[in-house]
Amino acid sequence: MKNEHVQQIDAAIAAVKSLSTVENFYFVACGGSMASLATGDYFINRELETPSRVYTSNEFIHMNPRGLGKNSVVILRSHSGTTPETVEAAKFAREKGAVTIAISMEETSPLCEAAEYTVHYNYKDGSDAIDGEVGVYFSLIFGIISALSSDEKYQRVLSQLSNLENLFESNKKQTLDRAYKFGMDYKREKIIYTMGSGAYYHQAYSFTSCLLMEMLWIHSNAIHSGEYFHGPFEITDYDVPFLIIKGEGPIRPLDQRAIDFAAKFSEKVEVLDVAELDYTGVDEDLREYFGPAIVGVVLRQYADGLAEHTGHPLSVRRYMWKMEY
Amino acid sequence: MKNEHVQQIDAAIAAVKSLSTVENFYFVACGGSMASLATGDYFINRELETPSRVYTSNEFIHMNPRGLGKNSVVILRSHSGTTPETVEAAKFAREKGAVTIAISMEETSPLCEAAEYTVHYNYKDGSDAIDGEVGVYFSLIFGIISALSSDEKYQRVLSQLSNLENLFESNKKQTLDRAYKFGMDYKREKIIYTMGSGAYYHQAYSFTSCLLMEMLWIHSNAIHSGEYFHGPFEITDYDVPFLIIKGEGPIRPLDQRAIDFAAKFSEKVEVLDVAELDYTGVDEDLREYFGPAIVGVVLRQYADGLAEHTGHPLSVRRYMWKMEY
């Protein structure tokens, strides 16, 4: 029998397929959850003709996009399922008749009650990565893409997602020393810029917003590698630190150009080259879909390295969860 | 006889109308030009069912969105018309059969040669603001919206754009002292965050990327007011400076919430309240369309204030225009 996650994903994909036409996809969440969803938006936008767009939950409700309706698919996410803006967004989209799919660790949460379909993921319970947040989300997204496309390669992506557990472990091992060295070298920095493009831009955004700013109280800005040369690069100097994700796929030249420039004028450029990661079990032509799935767990170790060497645990907050806001 | 700008805008709008269906709009540019275009994306997305999306030029080409084709409208912009990525993007989109509209100060530029339609704007030549970058762009965008919508209010927006010149002058006068006071108070800051939401988010992005980082070498990050609470707000402290745009329209509550929080924990919060600006000649229900048109010239004065008090002219660069990159 299929496990619970697979059943939920299948039901959500069937709901998408049951629409006569999918007019558009909306990905709606806040912060790190929004950044995670944005990877799906990137691939849908590249691989399908159906338009797609990402919103932070509160703006989604307030701006009330004209395209939202009964042929829309709205995918929402909140780790705890309690983020008030996202719960409201689910209700709002459902009232408009859209197919609403909630992704959460907590199945009995307000978000999962508000949305029509629920996709639950396991979290730090020792189960295989295919049932964790990345495995479940990629199964949903490539399941949707596969349902709306005739290209066989998306089915291969789906079957090779079973490698995620091993890929997470091997890549964490491969990058551990480097990540802790980064923590030692950059522990006195008050500001660290991140950079990336394509689906990796959202990894940079997540690292900036949730790891550097939220958890480590280090000033940051996630700069798009293509935008760097149109303003931001003027702050580059010998002592200005950058953590740059060098992606795989068609956007790689953008990242390379930014790295070349930054490294010429700054002595503090750390490059995470996604092409150097381990992709055992992944077909050559599918590597670019797996890079964004793997890089999050690798980046987390960079934050762990900073936490270790600054003595500032990632669990510390001064405002979040401590007061009303 | 209609002036050259009006003729060009009319021709571009006629090309959009001549499509049997407009499948999608793409707004493609880099840096400050991209941020300017994003205002159009915001309003099209809110007021029309047609999907719309913004790309930095290089990523647009490399990711090659599946939806791009002969029923697409691609609007590009470069002040000089020479930005290589944007020129390439125009060629790329035109080869795909899309309607391409180039916006530039320089009519005889590579960008204007690459695109099918050209919309030229005047720049600092003493002519009326209706023929300047904002006037021309808003005429084009609301002309397109009006052509694809039956709501009469967009025609009223178009006719009231003739007030822009007076509105720029009166609002610059109204905010001048405050902007220079800001420059004096914040002149020693090494980092200044900006914040905003809706169409104003792009003003914050532009101020961050082009004015603070590029022209003043001050570290910055444009935080979306709705995203602030999902990570970034943890860097708030008594000595962390923010410049927050308090917008008009449906997103105003997002900004208010961010202002309330930031002002509670930081002693350095500057609020630019768009509702306090002068809107003489603008109908009450159209104010929210005019705010984003006006706020750029007001924000520029804040940068002038910083330039004055830091002794760092806005014209200074260390890399841009000085080397190959």
PDB file of C-alpha atoms in Angstrom, chain B residues 1-17 73-76 78 99-109 111-113 115-123 130-133 135-141 143-144 158:
ATOM      1  CA  MET B   1      -0.738  66.887 -33.924  1.00  0.00           C
ATOM      2  CA  LYS B   2       0.170  64.397 -31.262  1.00  0.00           C
ATOM      3  CA  ASN B   3       3.731  64.628 -30.024  1.00  0.00           C
ATOM      4  CA  GLU B   4       6.332  61.948 -30.751  1.00  0.00           C
ATOM      5  CA  HIS B   5       5.935  60.258 -27.348  1.00  0.00           C
ATOM      6  CA  VAL B   6       2.188  59.925 -27.714  1.00  0.00           C
ATOM      7  CA  GLN B   7       2.553  58.524 -31.230  1.00  0.00           C
ATOM      8  CA  GLN B   8       5.050  55.933 -30.046  1.00  0.00           C
ATOM      9  CA  ILE B   9       2.897  54.949 -27.081  1.00  0.00           C
ATOM     10  CA  ASP B  10      -0.191  54.707 -29.292  1.00  0.00           C
ATOM     11  CA  ALA B  11       1.678  52.461 -31.737  1.00  0.00           C
ATOM     12  CA  ALA B  12       2.833  50.156 -28.936  1.00  0.00           C
ATOM     13  CA  ILE B  13      -0.665  49.920 -27.465  1.00  0.00           C
ATOM     14  CA  ALA B  14      -2.124  49.219 -30.917  1.00  0.00           C
ATOM     15  CA  ALA B  15       0.355  46.342 -31.291  1.00  0.00           C
ATOM     16  CA  VAL B  16      -0.793  44.871 -27.975  1.00  0.00           C
ATOM     17  CA  LYS B  17      -4.437  45.241 -29.022  1.00  0.00           C
ATOM     18  CA  VAL B  73       4.200  41.186 -24.824  1.00  0.00           C
ATOM     19  CA  VAL B  74       7.760  41.881 -23.677  1.00  0.00           C
ATOM     20  CA  ILE B  75       8.472  45.341 -22.303  1.00  0.00           C
ATOM     21  CA  LEU B  76      12.145  46.194 -21.876  1.00  0.00           C
ATOM     22  CA  SER B  78      17.377  50.684 -20.396  1.00  0.00           C
ATOM     23  CA  VAL B  99       5.604  41.932 -29.334  1.00  0.00           C
ATOM     24  CA  THR B 100       8.686  43.792 -28.067  1.00  0.00           C
ATOM     25  CA  ILE B 101       8.492  47.313 -26.672  1.00  0.00           C
ATOM     26  CA  ALA B 102      11.709  49.104 -25.718  1.00  0.00           C
ATOM     27  CA  ILE B 103      11.672  52.070 -23.355  1.00  0.00           C
ATOM     28  CA  SER B 104      14.726  54.290 -23.373  1.00  0.00           C
ATOM     29  CA  MET B 105      16.034  57.808 -23.232  1.00  0.00           C
ATOM     30  CA  GLU B 106      18.146  57.112 -26.320  1.00  0.00           C
ATOM     31  CA  GLU B 107      16.095  56.406 -29.401  1.00  0.00           C
ATOM     32  CA  THR B 108      19.026  55.504 -31.609  1.00  0.00           C
ATOM     33  CA  SER B 109      20.371  52.940 -29.167  1.00  0.00           C
ATOM     34  CA  LEU B 111      17.963  48.398 -27.497  1.00  0.00           C
ATOM     35  CA  CYS B 112      15.633  50.477 -29.637  1.00  0.00           C
ATOM     36  CA  GLU B 113      17.047  48.882 -32.779  1.00  0.00           C
ATOM     37  CA  ALA B 115      12.926  45.854 -30.285  1.00  0.00           C
ATOM     38  CA  GLU B 116       9.994  46.236 -32.653  1.00  0.00           C
ATOM     39  CA  TYR B 117       8.430  49.200 -30.860  1.00  0.00           C
ATOM     40  CA  THR B 118      10.230  52.072 -29.211  1.00  0.00           C
ATOM     41  CA  VAL B 119       8.965  54.411 -26.543  1.00  0.00           C
ATOM     42  CA  HIS B 120      11.306  57.278 -25.902  1.00  0.00           C
ATOM     43  CA  TYR B 121      11.326  59.536 -22.862  1.00  0.00           C
ATOM     44  CA  ASN B 122      12.949  62.900 -22.226  1.00  0.00           C
ATOM     45  CA  TYR B 123      15.473  63.247 -19.434  1.00  0.00           C
ATOM     46  CA  ILE B 130       4.448  63.804 -18.924  1.00  0.00           C
ATOM     47  CA  ASP B 131       7.230  63.309 -21.483  1.00  0.00           C
ATOM     48  CA  GLY B 132       9.747  62.131 -18.866  1.00  0.00           C
ATOM     49  CA  GLU B 133      10.455  58.579 -17.742  1.00  0.00           C
ATOM     50  CA  GLY B 135       5.007  60.109 -17.425  1.00  0.00           C
ATOM     51  CA  VAL B 136       5.778  58.082 -20.518  1.00  0.00           C
ATOM     52  CA  TYR B 137       5.861  54.771 -18.666  1.00  0.00           C
ATOM     53  CA  PHE B 138       2.605  55.347 -16.801  1.00  0.00           C
ATOM     54  CA  SER B 139       0.972  56.480 -20.060  1.00  0.00           C
ATOM     55  CA  LEU B 140       2.036  53.220 -21.669  1.00  0.00           C
ATOM     56  CA  ILE B 141       1.017  50.945 -18.781  1.00  0.00           C
ATOM     57  CA  GLY B 143      -2.931  52.788 -21.815  1.00  0.00           C
ATOM     58  CA  ILE B 144      -2.439  49.023 -22.062  1.00  0.00           C
ATOM     59  CA  LEU B 158      -4.370  58.723 -18.154  1.00  0.00           C
TER      60      LEU B 158
END
